[in-house]
JSON list of C-alpha atoms in Angstrom, two decimals:
[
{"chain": "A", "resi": 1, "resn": "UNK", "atom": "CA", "xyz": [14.10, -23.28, -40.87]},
{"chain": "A", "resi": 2, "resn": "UNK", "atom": "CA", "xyz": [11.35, -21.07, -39.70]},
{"chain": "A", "resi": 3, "resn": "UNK", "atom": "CA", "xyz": [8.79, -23.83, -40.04]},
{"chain": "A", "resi": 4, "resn": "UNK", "atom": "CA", "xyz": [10.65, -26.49, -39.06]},
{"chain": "A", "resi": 5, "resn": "UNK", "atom": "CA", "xyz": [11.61, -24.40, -35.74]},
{"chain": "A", "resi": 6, "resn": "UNK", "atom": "CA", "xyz": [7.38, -23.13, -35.52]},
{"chain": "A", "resi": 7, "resn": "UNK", "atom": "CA", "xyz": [6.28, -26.54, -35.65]},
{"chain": "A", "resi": 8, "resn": "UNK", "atom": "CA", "xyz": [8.77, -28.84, -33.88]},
{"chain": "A", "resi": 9, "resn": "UNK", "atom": "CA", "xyz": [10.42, -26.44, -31.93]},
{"chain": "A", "resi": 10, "resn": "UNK", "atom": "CA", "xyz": [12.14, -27.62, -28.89]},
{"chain": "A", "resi": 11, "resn": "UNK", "atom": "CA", "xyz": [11.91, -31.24, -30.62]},
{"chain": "A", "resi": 12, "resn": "UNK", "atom": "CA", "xyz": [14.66, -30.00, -33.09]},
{"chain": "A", "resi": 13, "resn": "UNK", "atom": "CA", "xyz": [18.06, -30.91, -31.01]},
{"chain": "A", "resi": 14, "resn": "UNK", "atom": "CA", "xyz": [20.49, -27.75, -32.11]},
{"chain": "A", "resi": 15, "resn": "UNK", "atom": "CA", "xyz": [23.95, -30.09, -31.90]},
{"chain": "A", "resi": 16, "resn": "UNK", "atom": "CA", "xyz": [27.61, -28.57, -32.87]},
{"chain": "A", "resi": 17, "resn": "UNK", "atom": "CA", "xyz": [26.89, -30.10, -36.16]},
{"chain": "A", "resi": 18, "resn": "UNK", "atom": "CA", "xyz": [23.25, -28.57, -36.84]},
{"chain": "A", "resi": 19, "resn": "UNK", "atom": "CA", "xyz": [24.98, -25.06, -36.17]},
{"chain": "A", "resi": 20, "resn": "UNK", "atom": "CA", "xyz": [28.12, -25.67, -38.50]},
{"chain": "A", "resi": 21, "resn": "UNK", "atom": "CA", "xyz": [25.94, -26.51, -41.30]},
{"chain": "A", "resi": 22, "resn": "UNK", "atom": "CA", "xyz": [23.37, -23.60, -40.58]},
{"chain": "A", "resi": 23, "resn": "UNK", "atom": "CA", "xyz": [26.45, -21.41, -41.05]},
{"chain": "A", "resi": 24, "resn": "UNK", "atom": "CA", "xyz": [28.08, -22.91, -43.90]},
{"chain": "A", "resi": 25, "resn": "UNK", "atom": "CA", "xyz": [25.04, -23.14, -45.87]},
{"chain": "A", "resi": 26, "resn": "UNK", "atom": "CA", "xyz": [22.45, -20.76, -44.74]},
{"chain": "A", "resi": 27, "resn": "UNK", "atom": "CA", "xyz": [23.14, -16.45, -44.33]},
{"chain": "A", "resi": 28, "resn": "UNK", "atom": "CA", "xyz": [23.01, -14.52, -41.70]},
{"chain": "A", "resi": 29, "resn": "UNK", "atom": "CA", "xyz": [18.89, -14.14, -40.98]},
{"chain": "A", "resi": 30, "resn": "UNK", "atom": "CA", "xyz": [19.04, -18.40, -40.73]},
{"chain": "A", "resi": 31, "resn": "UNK", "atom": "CA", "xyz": [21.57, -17.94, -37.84]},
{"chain": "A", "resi": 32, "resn": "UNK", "atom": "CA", "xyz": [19.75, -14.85, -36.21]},
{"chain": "A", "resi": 33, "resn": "UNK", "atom": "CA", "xyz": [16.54, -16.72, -36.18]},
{"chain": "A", "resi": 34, "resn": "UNK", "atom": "CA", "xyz": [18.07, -19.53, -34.19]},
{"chain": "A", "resi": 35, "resn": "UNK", "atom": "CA", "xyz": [20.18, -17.42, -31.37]},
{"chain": "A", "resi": 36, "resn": "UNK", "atom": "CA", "xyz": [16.62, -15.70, -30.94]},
{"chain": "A", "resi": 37, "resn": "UNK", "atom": "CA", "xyz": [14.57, -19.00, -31.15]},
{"chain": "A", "resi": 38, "resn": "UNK", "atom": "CA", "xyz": [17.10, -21.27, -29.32]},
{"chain": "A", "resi": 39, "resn": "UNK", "atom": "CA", "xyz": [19.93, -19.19, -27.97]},
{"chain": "A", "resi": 40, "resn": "UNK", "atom": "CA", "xyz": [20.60, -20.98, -24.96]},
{"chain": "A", "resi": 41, "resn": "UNK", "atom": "CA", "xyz": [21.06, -24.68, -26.81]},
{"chain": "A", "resi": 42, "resn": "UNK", "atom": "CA", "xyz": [23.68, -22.90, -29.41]},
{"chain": "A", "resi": 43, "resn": "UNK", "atom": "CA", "xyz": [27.17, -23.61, -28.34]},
{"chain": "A", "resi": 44, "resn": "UNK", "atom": "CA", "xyz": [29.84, -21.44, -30.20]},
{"chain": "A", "resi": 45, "resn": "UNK", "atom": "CA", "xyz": [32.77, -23.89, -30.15]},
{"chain": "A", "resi": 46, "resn": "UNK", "atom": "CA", "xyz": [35.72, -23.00, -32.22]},
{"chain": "A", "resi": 47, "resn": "UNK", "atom": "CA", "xyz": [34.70, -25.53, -35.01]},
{"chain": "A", "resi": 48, "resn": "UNK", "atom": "CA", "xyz": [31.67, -23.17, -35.36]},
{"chain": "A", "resi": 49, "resn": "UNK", "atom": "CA", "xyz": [33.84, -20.04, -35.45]},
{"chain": "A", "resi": 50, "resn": "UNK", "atom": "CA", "xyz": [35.97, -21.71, -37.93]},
{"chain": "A", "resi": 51, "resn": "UNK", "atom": "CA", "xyz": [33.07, -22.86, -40.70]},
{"chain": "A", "resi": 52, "resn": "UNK", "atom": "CA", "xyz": [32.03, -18.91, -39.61]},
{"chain": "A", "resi": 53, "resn": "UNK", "atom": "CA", "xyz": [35.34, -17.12, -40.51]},
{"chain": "A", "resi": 54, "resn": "UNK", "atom": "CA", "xyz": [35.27, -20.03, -43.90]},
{"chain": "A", "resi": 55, "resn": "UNK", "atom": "CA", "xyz": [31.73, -19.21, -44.79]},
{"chain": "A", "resi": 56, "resn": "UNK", "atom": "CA", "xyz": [32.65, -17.24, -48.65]},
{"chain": "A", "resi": 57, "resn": "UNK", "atom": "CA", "xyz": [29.41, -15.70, -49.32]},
{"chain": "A", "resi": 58, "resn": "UNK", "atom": "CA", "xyz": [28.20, -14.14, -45.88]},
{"chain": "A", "resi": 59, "resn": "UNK", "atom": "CA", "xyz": [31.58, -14.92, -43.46]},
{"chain": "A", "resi": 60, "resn": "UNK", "atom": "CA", "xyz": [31.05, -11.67, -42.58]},
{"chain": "A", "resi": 61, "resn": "UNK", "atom": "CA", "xyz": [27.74, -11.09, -41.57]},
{"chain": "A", "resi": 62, "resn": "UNK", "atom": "CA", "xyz": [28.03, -14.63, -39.72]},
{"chain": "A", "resi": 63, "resn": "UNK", "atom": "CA", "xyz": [31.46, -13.66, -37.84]},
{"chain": "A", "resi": 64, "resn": "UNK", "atom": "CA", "xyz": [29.22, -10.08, -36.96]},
{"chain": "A", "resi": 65, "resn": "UNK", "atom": "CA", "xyz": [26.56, -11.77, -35.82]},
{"chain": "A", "resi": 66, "resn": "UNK", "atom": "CA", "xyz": [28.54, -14.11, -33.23]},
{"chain": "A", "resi": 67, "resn": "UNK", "atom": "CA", "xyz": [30.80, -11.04, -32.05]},
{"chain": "A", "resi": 68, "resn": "UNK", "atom": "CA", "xyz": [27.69, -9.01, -31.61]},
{"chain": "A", "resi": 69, "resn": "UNK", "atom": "CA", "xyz": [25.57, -11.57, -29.74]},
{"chain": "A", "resi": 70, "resn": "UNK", "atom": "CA", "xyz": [27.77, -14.66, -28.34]},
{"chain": "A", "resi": 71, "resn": "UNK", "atom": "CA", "xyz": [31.44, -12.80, -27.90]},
{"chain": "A", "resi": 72, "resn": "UNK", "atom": "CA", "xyz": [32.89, -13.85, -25.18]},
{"chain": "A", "resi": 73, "resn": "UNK", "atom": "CA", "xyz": [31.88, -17.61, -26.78]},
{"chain": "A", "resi": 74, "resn": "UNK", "atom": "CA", "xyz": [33.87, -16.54, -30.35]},
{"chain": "A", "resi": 75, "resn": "UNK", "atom": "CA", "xyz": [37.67, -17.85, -29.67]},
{"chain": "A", "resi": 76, "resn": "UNK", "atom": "CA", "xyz": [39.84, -16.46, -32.25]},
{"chain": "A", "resi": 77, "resn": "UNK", "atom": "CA", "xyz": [42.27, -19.59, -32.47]},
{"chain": "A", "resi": 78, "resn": "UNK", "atom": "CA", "xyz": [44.79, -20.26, -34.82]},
{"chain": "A", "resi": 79, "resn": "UNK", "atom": "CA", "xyz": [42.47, -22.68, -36.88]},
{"chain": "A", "resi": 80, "resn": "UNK", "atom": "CA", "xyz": [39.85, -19.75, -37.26]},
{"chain": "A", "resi": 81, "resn": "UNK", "atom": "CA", "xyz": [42.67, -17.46, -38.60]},
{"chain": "A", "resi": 82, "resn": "UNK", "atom": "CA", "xyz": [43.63, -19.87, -41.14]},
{"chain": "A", "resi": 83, "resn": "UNK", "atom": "CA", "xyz": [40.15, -20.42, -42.25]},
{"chain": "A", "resi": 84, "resn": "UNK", "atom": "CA", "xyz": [39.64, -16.85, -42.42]},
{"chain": "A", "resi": 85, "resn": "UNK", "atom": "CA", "xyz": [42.92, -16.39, -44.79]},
{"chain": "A", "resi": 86, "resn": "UNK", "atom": "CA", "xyz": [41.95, -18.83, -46.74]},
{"chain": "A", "resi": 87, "resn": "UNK", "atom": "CA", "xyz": [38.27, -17.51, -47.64]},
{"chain": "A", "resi": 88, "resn": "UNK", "atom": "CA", "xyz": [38.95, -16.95, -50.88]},
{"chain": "A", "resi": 89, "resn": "UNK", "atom": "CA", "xyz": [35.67, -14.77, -51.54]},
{"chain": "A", "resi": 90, "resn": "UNK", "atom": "CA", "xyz": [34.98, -13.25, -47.84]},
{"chain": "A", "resi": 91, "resn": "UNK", "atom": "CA", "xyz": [38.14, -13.62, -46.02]},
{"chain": "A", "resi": 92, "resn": "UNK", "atom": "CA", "xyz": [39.64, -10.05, -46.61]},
{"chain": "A", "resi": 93, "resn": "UNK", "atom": "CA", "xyz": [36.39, -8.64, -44.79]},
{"chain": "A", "resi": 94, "resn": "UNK", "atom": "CA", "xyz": [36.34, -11.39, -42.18]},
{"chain": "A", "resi": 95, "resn": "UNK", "atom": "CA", "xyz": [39.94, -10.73, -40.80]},
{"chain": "A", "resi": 96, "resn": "UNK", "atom": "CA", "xyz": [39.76, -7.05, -41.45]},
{"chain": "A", "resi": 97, "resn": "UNK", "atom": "CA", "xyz": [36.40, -7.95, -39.02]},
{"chain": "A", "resi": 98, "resn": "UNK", "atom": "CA", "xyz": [39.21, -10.01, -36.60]},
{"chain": "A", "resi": 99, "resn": "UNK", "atom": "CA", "xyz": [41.52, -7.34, -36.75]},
{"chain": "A", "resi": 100, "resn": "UNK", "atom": "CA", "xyz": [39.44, -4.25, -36.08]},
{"chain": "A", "resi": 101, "resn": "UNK", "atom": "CA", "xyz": [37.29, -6.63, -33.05]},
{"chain": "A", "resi": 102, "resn": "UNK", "atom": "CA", "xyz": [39.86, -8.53, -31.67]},
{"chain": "A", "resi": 103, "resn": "UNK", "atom": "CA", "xyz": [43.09, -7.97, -33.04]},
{"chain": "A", "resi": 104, "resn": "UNK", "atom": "CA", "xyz": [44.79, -9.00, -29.92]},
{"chain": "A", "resi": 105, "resn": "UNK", "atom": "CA", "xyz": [43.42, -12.85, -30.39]},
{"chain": "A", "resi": 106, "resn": "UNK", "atom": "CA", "xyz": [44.55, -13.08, -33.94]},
{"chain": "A", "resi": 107, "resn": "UNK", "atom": "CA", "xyz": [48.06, -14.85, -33.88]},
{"chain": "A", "resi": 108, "resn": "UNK", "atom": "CA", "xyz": [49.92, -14.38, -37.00]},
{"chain": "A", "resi": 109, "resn": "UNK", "atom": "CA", "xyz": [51.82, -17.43, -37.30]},
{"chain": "A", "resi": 110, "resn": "UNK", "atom": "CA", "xyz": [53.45, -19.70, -40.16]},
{"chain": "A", "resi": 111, "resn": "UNK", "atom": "CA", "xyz": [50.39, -21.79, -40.77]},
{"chain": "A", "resi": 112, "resn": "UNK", "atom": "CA", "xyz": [48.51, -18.99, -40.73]},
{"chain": "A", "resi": 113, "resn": "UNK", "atom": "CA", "xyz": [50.80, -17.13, -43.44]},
{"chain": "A", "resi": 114, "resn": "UNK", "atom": "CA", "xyz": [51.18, -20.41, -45.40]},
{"chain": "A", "resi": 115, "resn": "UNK", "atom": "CA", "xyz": [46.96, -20.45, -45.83]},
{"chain": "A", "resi": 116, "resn": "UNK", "atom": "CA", "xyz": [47.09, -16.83, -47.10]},
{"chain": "A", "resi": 117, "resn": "UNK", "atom": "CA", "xyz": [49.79, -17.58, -49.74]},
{"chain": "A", "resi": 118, "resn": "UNK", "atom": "CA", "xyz": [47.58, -20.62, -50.83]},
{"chain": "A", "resi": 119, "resn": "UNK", "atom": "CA", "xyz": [44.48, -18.27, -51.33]},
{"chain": "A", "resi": 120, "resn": "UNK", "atom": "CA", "xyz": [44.66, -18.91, -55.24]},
{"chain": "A", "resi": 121, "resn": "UNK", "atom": "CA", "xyz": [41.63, -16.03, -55.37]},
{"chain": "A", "resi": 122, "resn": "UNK", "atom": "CA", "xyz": [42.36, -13.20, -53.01]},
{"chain": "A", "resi": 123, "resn": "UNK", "atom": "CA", "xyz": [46.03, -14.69, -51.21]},
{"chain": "A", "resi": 124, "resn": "UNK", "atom": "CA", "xyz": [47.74, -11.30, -52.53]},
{"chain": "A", "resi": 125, "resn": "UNK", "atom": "CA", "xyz": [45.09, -9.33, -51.33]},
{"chain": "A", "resi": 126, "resn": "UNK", "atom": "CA", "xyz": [44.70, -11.05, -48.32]},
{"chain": "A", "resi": 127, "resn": "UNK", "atom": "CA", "xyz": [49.07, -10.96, -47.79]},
{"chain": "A", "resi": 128, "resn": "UNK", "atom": "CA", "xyz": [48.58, -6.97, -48.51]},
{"chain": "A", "resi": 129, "resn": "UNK", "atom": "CA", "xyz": [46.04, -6.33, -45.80]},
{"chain": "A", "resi": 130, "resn": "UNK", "atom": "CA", "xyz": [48.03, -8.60, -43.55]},
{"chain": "A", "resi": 131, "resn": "UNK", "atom": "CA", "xyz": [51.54, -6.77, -44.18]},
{"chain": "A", "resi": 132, "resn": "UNK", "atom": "CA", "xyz": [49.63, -3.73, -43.83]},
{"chain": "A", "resi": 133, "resn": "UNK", "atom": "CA", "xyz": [48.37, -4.28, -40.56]},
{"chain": "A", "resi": 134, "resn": "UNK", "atom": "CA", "xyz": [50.34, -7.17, -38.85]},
{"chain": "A", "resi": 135, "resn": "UNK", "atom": "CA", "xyz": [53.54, -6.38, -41.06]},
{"chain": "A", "resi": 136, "resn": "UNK", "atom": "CA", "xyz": [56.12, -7.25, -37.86]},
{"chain": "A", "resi": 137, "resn": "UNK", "atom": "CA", "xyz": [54.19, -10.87, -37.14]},
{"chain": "A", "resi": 138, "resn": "UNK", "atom": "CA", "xyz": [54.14, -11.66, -40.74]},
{"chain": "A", "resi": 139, "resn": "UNK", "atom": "CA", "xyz": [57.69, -10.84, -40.98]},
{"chain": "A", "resi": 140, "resn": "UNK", "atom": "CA", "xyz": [58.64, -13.53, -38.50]},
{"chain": "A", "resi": 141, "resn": "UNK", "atom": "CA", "xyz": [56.19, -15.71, -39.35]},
{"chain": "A", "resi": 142, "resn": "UNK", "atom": "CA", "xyz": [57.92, -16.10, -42.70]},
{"chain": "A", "resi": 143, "resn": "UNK", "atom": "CA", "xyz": [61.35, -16.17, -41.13]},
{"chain": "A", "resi": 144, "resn": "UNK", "atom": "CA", "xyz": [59.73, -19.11, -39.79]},
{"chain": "A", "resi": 145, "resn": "UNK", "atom": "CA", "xyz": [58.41, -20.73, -42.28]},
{"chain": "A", "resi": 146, "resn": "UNK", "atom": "CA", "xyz": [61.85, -20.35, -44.47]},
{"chain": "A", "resi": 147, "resn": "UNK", "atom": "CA", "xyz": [63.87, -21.71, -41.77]}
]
């Protein structure tokens, strides 16, 4: 990415799709490199906050990197919770991340429930930490999703 950003620079058009795949399949440095090298042409839509919140090996870091830099760009939707429930590797540290940043975006609601209960790897883990800390929302979310 370096060289390819070195050499062609502003030939290289950063699109919605260029940045999903950066995050889904690069870490952390990749996606620092290009906010410093090409900031301005990075959009943060909420697809790109949902591959962020999906990404299992650095979701994290990625998610920290957008909240530190691009905030008021990172929209904490409904589709990002979900994705970020059902990370089955990084998603307890991603939404602890949501929670502790901007726990008054994350909605719990019954889709978002239903994802964490499908988390074959870490959905009991994931249900603790949401009980734990959202235990009211979850409550009615499940009411909800019963009904």
């Amino acid at each position: 990415m370096t060289l390819l950003l070195n050499r062609r620079g502003d030939d290289v058009k950063i699109t919605e799709k260029v940045v999903k795949t950066i995050i889904r399949l690069f870490n952390k440095e990749v996606m620092t490199l290009l906010l410093d090298r090409r900031g301005n042409d990075v959009k943060i839509t909420e697809k790109v906050v949902e591959v962020a919140a999906g990404n299992e090996r650095s979701g994290k870091e990625v998610m920290t990197l957008l909240l530190d830099r691009r905030d008021d760009d990172v929209k904490i939707t409904e589709k990002v919770v979900e994705a970020a429930v059902g990370n089955e590797r990084s998603g307890k540290e991603v939404m602890t991340l949501l929670l502790d940043r901007r726990g008054d975006d994350v909605k719990i609601t019954e889709k978002v429930v239903e994802a964490a209960v499908w988390n074959e790897r870490s959905g009991k883990e994931m249900m603790t930490l949401l009980l734990n800390r959202r235990g009211d929302d979850v409550k009615k979310a499940m009411t909800l999703l019963l009904d």
